[in-house]
Coordinates of C-alpha atoms in Angstrom, one line a residue:
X14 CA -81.0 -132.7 55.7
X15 CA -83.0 -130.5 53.4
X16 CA -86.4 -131.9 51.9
X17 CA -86.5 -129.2 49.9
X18 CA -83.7 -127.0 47.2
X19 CA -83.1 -123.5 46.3
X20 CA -85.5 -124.0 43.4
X21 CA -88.5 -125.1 45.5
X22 CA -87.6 -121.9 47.5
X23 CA -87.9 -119.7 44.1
X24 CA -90.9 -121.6 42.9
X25 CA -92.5 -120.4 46.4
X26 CA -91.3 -116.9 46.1
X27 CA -92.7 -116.6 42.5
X28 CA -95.8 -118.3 43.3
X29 CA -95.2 -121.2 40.2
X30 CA -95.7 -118.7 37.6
X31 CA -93.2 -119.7 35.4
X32 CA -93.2 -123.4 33.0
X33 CA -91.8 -126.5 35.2
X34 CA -90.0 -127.5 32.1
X35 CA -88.2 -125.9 29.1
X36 CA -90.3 -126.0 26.0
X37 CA -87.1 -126.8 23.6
X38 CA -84.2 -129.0 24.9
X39 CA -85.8 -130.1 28.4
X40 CA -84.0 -133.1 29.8
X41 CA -87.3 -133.9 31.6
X42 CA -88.7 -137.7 30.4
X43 CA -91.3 -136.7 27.8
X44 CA -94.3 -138.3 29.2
X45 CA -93.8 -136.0 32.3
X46 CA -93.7 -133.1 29.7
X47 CA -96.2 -134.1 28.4
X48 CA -98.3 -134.7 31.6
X49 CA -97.2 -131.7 32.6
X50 CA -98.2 -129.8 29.7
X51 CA -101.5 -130.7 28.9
X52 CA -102.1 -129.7 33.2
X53 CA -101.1 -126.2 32.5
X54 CA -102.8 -126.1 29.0
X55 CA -104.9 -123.1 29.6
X56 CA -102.9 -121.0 32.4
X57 CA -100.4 -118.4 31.2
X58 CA -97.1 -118.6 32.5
X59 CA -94.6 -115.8 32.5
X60 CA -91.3 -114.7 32.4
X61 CA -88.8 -113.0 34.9
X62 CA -85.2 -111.2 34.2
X63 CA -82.1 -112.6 35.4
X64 CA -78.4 -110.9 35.5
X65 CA -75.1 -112.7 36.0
X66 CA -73.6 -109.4 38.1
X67 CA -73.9 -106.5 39.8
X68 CA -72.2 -104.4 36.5
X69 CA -73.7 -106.4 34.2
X70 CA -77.1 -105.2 35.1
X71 CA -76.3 -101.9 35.4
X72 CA -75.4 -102.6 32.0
X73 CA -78.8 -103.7 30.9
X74 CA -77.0 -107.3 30.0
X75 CA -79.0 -110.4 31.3
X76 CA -81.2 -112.6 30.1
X77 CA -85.0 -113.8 30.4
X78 CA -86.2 -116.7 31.9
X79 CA -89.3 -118.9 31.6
X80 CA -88.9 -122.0 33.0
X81 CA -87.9 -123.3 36.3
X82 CA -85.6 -125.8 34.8
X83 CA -83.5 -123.0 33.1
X84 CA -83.4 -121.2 36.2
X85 CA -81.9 -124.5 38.5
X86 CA -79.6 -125.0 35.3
X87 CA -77.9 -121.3 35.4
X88 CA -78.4 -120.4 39.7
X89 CA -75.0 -120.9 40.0
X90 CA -74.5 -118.2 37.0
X91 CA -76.5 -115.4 38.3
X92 CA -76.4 -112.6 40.9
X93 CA -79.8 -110.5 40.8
X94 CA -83.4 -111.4 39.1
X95 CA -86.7 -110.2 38.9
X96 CA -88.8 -112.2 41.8
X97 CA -92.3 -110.3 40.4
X98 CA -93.3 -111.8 37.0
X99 CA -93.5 -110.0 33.4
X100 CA -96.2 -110.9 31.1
X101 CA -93.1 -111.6 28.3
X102 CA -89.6 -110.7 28.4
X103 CA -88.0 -108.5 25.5
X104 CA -84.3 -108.0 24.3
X105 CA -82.8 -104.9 23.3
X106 CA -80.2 -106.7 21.6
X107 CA -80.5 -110.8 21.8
X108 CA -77.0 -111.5 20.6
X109 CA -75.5 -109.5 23.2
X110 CA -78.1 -110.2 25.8
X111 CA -79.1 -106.7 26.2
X112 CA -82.6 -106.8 28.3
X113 CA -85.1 -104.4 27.7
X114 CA -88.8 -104.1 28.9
X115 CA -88.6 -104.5 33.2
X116 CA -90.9 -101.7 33.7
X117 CA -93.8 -102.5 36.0
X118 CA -96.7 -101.4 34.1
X119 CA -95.8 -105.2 32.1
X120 CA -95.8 -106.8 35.0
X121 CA -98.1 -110.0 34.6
X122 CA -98.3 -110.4 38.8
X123 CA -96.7 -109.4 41.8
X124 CA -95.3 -112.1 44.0
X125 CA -93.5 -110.4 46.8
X126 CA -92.7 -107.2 48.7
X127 CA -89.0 -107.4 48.9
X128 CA -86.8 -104.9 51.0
X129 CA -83.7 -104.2 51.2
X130 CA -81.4 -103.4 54.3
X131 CA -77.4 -102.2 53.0
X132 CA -75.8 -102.9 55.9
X133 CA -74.5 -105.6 58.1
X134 CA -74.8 -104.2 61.0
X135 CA -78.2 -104.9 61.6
X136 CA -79.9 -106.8 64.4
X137 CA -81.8 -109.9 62.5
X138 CA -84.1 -110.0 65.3
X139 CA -85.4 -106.7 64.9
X140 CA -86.8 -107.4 61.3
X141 CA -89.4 -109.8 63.0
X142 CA -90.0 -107.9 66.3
X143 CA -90.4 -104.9 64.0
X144 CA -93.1 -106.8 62.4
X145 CA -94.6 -107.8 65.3
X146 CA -94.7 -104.6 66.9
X147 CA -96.4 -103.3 63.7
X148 CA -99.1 -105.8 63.1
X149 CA -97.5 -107.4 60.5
X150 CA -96.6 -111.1 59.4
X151 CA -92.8 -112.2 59.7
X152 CA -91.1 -112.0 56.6
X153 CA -91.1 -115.3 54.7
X154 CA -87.6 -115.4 53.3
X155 CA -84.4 -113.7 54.5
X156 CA -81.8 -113.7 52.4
X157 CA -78.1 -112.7 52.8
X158 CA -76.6 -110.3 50.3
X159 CA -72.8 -108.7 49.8
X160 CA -73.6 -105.6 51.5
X161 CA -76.6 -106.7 53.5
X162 CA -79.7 -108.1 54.0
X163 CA -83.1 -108.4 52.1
X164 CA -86.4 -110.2 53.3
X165 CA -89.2 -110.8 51.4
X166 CA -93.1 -111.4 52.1
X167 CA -94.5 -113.6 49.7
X168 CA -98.6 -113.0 48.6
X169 CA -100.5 -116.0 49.3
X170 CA -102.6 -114.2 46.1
X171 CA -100.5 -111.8 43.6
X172 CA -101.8 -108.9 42.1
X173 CA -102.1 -109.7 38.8
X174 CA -101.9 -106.5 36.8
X175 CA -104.1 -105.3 34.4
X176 CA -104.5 -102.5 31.8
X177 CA -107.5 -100.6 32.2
X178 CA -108.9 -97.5 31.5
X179 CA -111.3 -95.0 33.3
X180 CA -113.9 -92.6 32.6
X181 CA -111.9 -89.6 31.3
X182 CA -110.1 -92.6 28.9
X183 CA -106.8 -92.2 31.2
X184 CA -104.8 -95.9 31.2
X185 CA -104.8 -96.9 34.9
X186 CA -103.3 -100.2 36.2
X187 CA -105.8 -100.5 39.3
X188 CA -104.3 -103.8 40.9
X189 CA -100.6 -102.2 40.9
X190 CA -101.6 -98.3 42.2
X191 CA -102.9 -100.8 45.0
X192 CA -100.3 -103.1 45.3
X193 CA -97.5 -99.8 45.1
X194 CA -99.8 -98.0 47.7
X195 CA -99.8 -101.4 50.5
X196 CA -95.7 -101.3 49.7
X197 CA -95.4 -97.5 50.3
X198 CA -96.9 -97.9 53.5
X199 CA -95.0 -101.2 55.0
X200 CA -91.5 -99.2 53.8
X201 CA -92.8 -96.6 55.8
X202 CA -94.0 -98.1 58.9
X203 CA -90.6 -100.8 58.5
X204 CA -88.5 -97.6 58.4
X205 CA -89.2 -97.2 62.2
X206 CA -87.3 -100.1 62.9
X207 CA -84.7 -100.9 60.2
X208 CA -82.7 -99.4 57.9
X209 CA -84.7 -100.1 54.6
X210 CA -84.0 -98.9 51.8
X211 CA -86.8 -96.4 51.3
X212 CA -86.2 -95.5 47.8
X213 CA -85.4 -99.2 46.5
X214 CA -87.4 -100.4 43.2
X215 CA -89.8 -103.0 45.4
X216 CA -91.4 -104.5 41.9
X217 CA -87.2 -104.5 39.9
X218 CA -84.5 -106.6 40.6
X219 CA -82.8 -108.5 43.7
X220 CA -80.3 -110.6 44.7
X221 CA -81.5 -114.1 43.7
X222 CA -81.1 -116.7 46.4
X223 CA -78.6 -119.1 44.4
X224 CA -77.6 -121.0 47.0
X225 CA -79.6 -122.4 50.0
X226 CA -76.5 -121.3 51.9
X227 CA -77.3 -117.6 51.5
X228 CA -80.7 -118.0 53.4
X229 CA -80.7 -117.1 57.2
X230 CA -84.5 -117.6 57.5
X231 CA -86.7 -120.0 55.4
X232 CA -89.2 -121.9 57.1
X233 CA -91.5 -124.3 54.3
X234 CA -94.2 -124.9 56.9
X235 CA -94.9 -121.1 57.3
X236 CA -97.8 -119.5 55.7
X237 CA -97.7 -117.4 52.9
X238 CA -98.2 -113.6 53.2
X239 CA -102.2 -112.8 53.6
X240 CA -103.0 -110.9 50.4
X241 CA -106.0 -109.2 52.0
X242 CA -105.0 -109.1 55.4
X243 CA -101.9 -106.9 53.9
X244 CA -104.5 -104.3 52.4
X245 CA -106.2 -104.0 55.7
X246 CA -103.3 -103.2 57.6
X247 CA -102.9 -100.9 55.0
X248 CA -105.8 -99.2 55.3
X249 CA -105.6 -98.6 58.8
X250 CA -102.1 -97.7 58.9
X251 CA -103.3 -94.8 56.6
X252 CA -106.2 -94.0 59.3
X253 CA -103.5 -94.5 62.1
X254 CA -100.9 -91.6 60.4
X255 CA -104.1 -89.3 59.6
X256 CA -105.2 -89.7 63.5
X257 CA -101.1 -88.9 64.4
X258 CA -101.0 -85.9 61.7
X259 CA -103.8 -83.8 63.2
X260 CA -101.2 -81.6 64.9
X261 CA -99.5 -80.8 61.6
X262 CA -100.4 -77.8 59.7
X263 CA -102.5 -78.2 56.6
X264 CA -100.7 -76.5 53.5
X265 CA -101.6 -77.9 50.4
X266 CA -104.2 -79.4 48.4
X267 CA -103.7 -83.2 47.6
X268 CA -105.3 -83.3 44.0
X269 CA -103.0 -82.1 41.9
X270 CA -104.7 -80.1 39.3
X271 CA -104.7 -76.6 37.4
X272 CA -101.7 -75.5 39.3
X273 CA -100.0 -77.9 40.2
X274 CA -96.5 -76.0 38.9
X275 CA -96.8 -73.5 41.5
X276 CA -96.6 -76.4 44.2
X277 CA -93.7 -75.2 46.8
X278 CA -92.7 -78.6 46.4
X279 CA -92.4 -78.4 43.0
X280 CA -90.3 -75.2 43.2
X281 CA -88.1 -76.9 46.0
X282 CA -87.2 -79.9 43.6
X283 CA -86.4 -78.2 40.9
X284 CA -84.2 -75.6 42.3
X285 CA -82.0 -79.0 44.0
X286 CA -78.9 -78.7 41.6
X287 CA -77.4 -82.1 43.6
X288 CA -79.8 -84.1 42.2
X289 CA -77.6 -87.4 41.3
X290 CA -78.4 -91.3 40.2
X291 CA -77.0 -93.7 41.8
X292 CA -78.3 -96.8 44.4
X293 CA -80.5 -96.0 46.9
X294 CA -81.2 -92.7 45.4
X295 CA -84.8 -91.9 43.2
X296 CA -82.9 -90.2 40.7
X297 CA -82.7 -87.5 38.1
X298 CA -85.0 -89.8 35.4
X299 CA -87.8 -89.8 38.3
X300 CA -87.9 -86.5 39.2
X301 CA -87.5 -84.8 35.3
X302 CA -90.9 -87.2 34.5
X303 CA -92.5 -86.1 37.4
X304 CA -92.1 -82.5 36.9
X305 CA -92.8 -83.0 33.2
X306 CA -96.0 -84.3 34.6
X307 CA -96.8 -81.7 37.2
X308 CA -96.5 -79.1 33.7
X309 CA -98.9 -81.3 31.7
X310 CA -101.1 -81.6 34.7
X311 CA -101.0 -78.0 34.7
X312 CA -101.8 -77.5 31.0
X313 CA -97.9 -76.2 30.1
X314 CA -97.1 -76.8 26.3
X315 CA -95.1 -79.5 26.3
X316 CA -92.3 -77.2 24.3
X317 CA -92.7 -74.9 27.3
X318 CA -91.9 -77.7 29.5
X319 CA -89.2 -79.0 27.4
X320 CA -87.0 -75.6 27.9
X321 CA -88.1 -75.4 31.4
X322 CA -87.2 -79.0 32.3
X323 CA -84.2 -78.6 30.0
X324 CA -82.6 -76.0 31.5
X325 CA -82.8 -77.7 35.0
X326 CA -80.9 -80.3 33.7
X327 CA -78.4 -78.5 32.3
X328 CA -77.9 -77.1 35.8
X329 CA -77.5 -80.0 37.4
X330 CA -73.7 -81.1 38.6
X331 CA -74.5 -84.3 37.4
X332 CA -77.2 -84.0 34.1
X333 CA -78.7 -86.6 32.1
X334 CA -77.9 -86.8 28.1
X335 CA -80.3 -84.4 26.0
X336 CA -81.7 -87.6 24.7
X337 CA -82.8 -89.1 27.9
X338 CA -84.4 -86.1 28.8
X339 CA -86.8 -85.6 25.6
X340 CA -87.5 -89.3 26.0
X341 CA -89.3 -88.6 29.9
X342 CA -91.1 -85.6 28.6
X343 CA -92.5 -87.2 25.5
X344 CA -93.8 -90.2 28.1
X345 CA -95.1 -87.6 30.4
X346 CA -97.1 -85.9 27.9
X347 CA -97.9 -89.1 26.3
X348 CA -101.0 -89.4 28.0
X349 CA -100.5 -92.8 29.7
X350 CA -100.0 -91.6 32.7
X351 CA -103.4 -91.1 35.5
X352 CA -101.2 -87.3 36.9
X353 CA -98.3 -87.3 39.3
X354 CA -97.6 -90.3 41.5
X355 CA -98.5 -89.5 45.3
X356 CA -95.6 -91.8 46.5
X357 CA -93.1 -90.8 43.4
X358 CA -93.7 -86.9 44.7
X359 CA -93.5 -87.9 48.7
X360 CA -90.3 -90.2 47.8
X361 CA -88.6 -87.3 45.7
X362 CA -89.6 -84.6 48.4
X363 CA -87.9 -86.8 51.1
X364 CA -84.6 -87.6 49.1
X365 CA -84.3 -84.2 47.0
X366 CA -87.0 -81.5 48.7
X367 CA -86.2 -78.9 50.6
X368 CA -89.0 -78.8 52.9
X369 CA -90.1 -81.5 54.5
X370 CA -94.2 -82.6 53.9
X371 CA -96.4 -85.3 54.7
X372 CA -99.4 -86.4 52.0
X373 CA -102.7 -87.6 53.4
X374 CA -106.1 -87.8 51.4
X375 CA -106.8 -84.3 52.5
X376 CA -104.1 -82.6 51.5
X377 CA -100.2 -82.1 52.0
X378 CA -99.0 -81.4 55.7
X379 CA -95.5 -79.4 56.9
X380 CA -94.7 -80.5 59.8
X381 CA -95.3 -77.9 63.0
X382 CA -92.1 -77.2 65.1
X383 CA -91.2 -80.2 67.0
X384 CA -91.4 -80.4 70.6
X385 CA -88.1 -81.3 72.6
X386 CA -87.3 -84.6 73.2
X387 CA -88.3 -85.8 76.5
X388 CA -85.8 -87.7 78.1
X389 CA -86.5 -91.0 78.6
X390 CA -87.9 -92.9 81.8
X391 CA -85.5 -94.1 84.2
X392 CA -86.6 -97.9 83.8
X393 CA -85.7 -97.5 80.0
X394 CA -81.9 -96.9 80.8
X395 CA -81.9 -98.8 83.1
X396 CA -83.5 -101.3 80.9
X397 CA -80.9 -100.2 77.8
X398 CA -77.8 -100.6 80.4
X399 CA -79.0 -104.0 81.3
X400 CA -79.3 -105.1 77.5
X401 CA -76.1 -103.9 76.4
X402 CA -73.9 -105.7 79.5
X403 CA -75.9 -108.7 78.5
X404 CA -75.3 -108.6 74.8
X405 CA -71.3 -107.6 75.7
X406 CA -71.1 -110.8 77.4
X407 CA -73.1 -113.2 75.6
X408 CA -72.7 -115.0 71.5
X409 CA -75.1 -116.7 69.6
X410 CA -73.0 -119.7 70.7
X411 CA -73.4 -118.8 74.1
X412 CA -76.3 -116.7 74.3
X413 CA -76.7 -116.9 78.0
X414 CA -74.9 -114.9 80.9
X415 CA -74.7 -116.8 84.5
X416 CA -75.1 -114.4 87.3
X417 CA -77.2 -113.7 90.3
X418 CA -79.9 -111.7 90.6
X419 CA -77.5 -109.7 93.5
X420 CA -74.6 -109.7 91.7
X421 CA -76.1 -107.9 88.7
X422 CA -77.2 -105.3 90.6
X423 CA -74.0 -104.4 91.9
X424 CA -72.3 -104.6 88.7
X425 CA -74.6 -102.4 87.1
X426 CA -75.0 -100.2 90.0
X427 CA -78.9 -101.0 90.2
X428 CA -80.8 -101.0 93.3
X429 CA -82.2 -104.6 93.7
X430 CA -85.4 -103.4 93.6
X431 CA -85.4 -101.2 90.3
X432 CA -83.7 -104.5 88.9
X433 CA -86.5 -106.7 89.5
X434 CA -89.1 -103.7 88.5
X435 CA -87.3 -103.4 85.1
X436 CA -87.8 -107.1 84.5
X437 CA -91.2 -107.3 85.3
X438 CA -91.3 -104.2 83.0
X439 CA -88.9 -105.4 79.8
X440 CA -90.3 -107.5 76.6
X441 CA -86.9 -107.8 75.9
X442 CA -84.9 -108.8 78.6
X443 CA -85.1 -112.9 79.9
X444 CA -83.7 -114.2 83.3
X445 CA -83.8 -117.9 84.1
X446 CA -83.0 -119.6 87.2
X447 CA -82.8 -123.6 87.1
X448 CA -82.0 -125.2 90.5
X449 CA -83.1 -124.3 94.2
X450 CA -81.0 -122.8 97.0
X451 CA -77.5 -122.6 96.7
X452 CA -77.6 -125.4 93.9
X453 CA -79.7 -122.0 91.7
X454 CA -78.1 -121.0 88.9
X455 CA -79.3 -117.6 87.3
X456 CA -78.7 -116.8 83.4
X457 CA -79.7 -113.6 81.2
X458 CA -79.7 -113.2 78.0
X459 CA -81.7 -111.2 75.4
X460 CA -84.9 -112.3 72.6
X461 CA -82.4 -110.7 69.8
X462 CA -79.4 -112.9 71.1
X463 CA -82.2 -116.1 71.3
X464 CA -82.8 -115.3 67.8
X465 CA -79.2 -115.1 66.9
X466 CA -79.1 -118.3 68.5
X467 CA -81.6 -120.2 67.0
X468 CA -79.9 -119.1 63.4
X469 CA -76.9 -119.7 64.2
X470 CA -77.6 -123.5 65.3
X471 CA -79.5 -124.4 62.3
X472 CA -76.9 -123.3 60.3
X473 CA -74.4 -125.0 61.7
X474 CA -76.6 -128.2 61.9
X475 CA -77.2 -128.2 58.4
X476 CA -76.1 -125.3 56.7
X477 CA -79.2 -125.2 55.2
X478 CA -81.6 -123.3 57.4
X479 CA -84.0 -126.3 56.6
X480 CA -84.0 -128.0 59.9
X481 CA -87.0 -128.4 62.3
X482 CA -87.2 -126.7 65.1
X483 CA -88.9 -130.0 66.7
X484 CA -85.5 -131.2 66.2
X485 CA -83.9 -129.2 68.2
X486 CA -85.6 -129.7 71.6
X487 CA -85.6 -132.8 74.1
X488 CA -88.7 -135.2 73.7
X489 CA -90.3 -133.9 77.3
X490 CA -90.6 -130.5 75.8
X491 CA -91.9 -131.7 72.6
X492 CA -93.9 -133.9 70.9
X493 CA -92.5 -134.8 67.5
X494 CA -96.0 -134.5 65.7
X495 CA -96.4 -131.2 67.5
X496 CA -94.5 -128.1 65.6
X497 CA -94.1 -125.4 67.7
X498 CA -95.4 -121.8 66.6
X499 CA -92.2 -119.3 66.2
X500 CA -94.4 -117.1 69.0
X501 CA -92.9 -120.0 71.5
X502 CA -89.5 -120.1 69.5
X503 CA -87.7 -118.6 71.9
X504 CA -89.0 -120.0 74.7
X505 CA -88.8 -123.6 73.6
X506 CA -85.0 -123.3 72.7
X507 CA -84.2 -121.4 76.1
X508 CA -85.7 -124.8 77.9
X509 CA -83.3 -126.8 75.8
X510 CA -80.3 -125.1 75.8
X511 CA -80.7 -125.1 79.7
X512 CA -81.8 -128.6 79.5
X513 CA -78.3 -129.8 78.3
X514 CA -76.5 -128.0 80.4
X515 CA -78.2 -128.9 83.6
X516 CA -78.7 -132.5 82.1
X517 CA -82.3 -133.2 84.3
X518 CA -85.7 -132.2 83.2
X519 CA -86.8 -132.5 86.7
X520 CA -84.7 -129.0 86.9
X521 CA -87.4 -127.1 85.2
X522 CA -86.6 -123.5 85.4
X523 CA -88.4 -120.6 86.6
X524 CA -88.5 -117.8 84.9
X525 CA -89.0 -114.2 84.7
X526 CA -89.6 -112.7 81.0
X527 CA -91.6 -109.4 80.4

C-alpha cells in the first residue's frame, strides 16, 4: 500500500507553500495548530486557484485556496488549479466565486514546469527517453487527464518572483523573464519528441491530480528538479540552436526599438484575419497587446495605435468586444511593460505569422531553403520494421515476443547478419535468450513496451503507482535495502519477468541490448 496520499503529492508539487492548517474552522487538535503556527511564524505562505470544471473556469468561477487542509477537504470537488503559487488570491465577485487576479506577474514562486500533451495516443516512454536524449531530468509527476497527458518537473528551489525596476525606471520581474526563458526553451527542445502543447499557459492552470488513481508516474524517492542545473541546460541549449542556426539567413535585428512597426513580422500578424481564441491557441488578447506594444515601442500615439489596432480587430472573422480591446492597449502603453516579449512575438509568429523566423541574441533568422530529406539508413528501417512487428505482437501484460534469432529473420525477410548488425546497432530494441541448446528460449520486446510494463504492473498491484520497484524483483536480483536507479529499471524487471517464467535463477539470461 501507499505511504503517502494525493495531498502529500500536491504538497511536493507546490513545494509546502501553502498553511498546513486552515486558520478559521481547522479540525486539526489546537496544540498542533498551535505548534504548527508559531513554526511558520515568519515565512509567508501563499495562495493558489482552484476550479470545480472545465466550463467553470472558462467562466472565471473557482475559488482560492490557502491551506492544504482545504485543498484534501474539496479534491474530490475540483478539476483544474494553479500548481505555481500567488502572493494572494482576489475575487471578482466572492458571492458568486468569480476569480480574478491569476496573472503571473503576482505570482509569489514558481513550483513547476508543467506540460501538456492533448492526446492519447502518445507513447509514455518517449516523455522520459525524450528527456534523456535531451539532457534533461525525468519528469517528476505524470498525470492522466480527459484528453491526455501532463507531466510536471518540480524545482528543488522556485523562482520566487519579485517586482523590480531598472535603470530607465521600467518594472521588470527578473526571476520570472528567467524562469519563462528556461520554459521556452524545454517546450522547444520537448517539441522534438512529443506533442506538447507549445502555446499552453506553463505558469496558469492544470488538471489537479485529485485522485492518486490519475497518476501513471510518481516516485517519492526521486529527486526534485535541479533549479540551477535547469538554467544551465538552458544556457547551452541556447548556444547549441545558435551553433545549428549559422546556416540561416540573418534578417532582422533582435532589439526591438525605433521601428519596430515596420517589422515584416509585424506586418505578417496583423494582416492574419483567422486569428481565433480558443485552447491551444495564443490568441487575439496576446497578439492585440503585443502589437500595441511593438507601436509604443516605436513611439506611435497611443490614439494612433488605438485606430490601427482597432481596425484589425474589426477585421477579424472572430473579433474581441471594443472593450477588451481598449483594455490591452491602455496596459500596453501603461508603461509596465520592459517592450515586446521575445517568446510572446516567436510564439505568435509560429501559430499566426506568415513567414516562418527563428530569434537568437543577434537577431531574427528566416530559414534558408531546406535541403531534401535524405532517406534514411538501411539499419533504421530495418531497425523501424523490427520495432513495429515487435510492438504488434507484444502488451504491457505480455511485453515479450518468443522467437528465434532465425526465425525472425525470415519473417521479416532480414538477412541474419543485418539482424544481428541492427541489434548491436539499436538503443531501442532488447533480445533475451535464457537456456542453452535446444532448451534456449529467445524473447524481444521493446524499452517503450518495458516501460508500459512496468506502469501497467504497479497499477494493477496497487492502483496507486506507490509501489517499490524493490518489490517487484526476486531477492537474488535485489537487495531489499538496495533501490534500484530507474537507469536499470528496465533491465531489472526484464530479469524478473523472465525469472518467473523460467522459474530458476541459475537460468540467467544472456542478452543482447544496444
Amino acid at each position: 500500500m501507499s505511504n503517502y496520499s494525493i495531498v502529500d503529492v500536491i504538497q511536493f508539487m507546490t513545494n509546502n507553500s501553502l498553511l498546513l492548517y486552515k486558520e478559521k474552522g481547522s479540525q486539526a487538535p489546537l496544540d498542533k495548530r498551535l505548534e504548527y503556527k508559531k513554526r511558520v511564524k515568519k515565512q509567508h505562505k501563499g495562495a493558489i486557484y482552484v476550479s470545480p470544471s472545465k466550463e467553470d473556469l472558462v467562466r472565471s468561477k473557482g475559488w482560492v485556496v490557502t491551506s492544504y487542509e482545504t485543498l484534501s477537504e474539496q479534491l474530490n470537488q475540483l478539476s483544474h488549479w494553479t500548481p505555481n503559487t500567488y502572493l494572494y488570491g482576489e475575487y471578482e465577485d466572492r458571492k458568486n466565486r468569480i476569480i480574478k487576479g491569476f496573472t503571473k506577474e503576482k505570482l509569489k514562486q514558481i513550483n513547476v514546469f508543467g506540460f501538456d500533451i492533448d492526446t492519447k495516443n502518445v507513447d509514455l516512454y518517449a516523455i522520459f527517453s525524450g528527456c534523456e536524449a535531451l539532457g534533461l531530468p525525468w519528469p517528476n509527476v505524470l498525470l492522466e487527464t480527459p484528453r491526455g497527458f501532463q507531466f510536471f518537473f518540480v524545482l528543488d528551489t522556485p523562482f520566487f518572483i519579485k517586482k523590480t525596476s531598472d535603470s530607465a525606471g521600467n518594472t521588470r520581474y527578473k526571476a520570472l523573464e528567467a524562469a519563462e526563458r528556461v520554459y521556452y526553451n524545454m517546450k522547444q527542445a520537448l517539441s522534438e519528441y512529443l506533442p506538447v502543447d507549445i502555446f499552453a499557459n506553463g505558469f496558469g492552470f492544470f488538471r489537479i491530480p485529485s485522485s492518486l488513481e490519475y497518476l501513471r508516474y510518481f516516485d517519492p524517492n526521486q529527486d526534485k528538479t535541479n533549479t540551477k542545473e535547469l538554467i544551465n541546460w538552458s544556457m547551452d541549449f541556447e548556444k547549441k540552436q545558435l551553433r545549428k542556426n549559422k546556416h540561416l539567413n540573418l534578417v532582422k535585428t533582435a532589439k526591438v526599438t525605433g521601428n519596430t512597426i515596420h517589422k515584416k513580422w509585424v506586418s505578417d500578424l496583423i494582416n492574419n484575419r483567422q486569428v481565433q481564441g480558443k485552447k491551444g491557441l495564443v490568441g487575439r488578447n496576446n497578439l492585440i497587446l503585443t502589437l500595441a506594444l511593438a507601436h509604443y515601442e516605436s513611439g506611435v500615439e497611443q490614439s494612433v495605435a488605438f485606430d490601427t489596432l482597432d481596425q484589425f480587430n474589426s477585421n477579424l472573422e472572430s473579433p474581441l468586444s471594443h472593450k477588451q480591446v481598449a483594455i490591452a492597449i491602455k496596459s500596453a502603453y501603461s508603461g509596465k511593460y520592459h517592450g515586446v516579449s521575445r517568446i510572446h512575438a516567436e510564439e505568435l509568429i509560429a501559430q499566426w505569422g506568415q513567414s516562418e523566423f527563428i530569434s537568437g541574441r543577434q537577431g531574427w533568422y528566416k530559414h534558408a531553403k531546406e535541403r531534401e530529406d535524405r532517406i534514411r539508413s538501411h539499419y533504421e528501417e530495418w531497425e523501424a520494421d523490427l520495432i513495429a512487428y515487435i510492438e504488434q505482437n507484444t502488451t504491457p501484460e505480455e511485453p515479450f515476443y518468443s522467437c528465434s534469432l532465425a526465425e525472425m529473420s525470415k519473417r521479416l525477410g532480414m538477412a541474419l547478419s543485418s539482424l544481428k548488425e541492427t541489434l548491436k546497432r539499436s538503443k531501442t530494441l532488447i533480445k533475451r535468450t535464457t537456456g542453452r541448446g535446444r532448451a534456449s528460449k529467445t524473447v524481444w520486446s521493446t524499452r517503450s513496451m518495458m516501460f508500459k510494463a512496468i506502469l501497467a504492473k504497479r497499477q494493477q498491484r496497487t492502483q496507486q503507482m506507490a509501489i517499490s520497484f524493490a518489490e517487484m524483483l526476486p531477492d537474488f536480483v535485489l537487495q531489499q535495502t538496495d533501490l534500484p536507479s530507474f537507469d536499470h529499471l528496465i533491465r531489472l524487471y526484464e530479469v524478473d519477468l523472465l525469472y518467473e517464467s523460467q522459474g530458476s535463477p541459475g537460468n540467467y539470461p544472456r542478452s543482447r541490448t544496444g
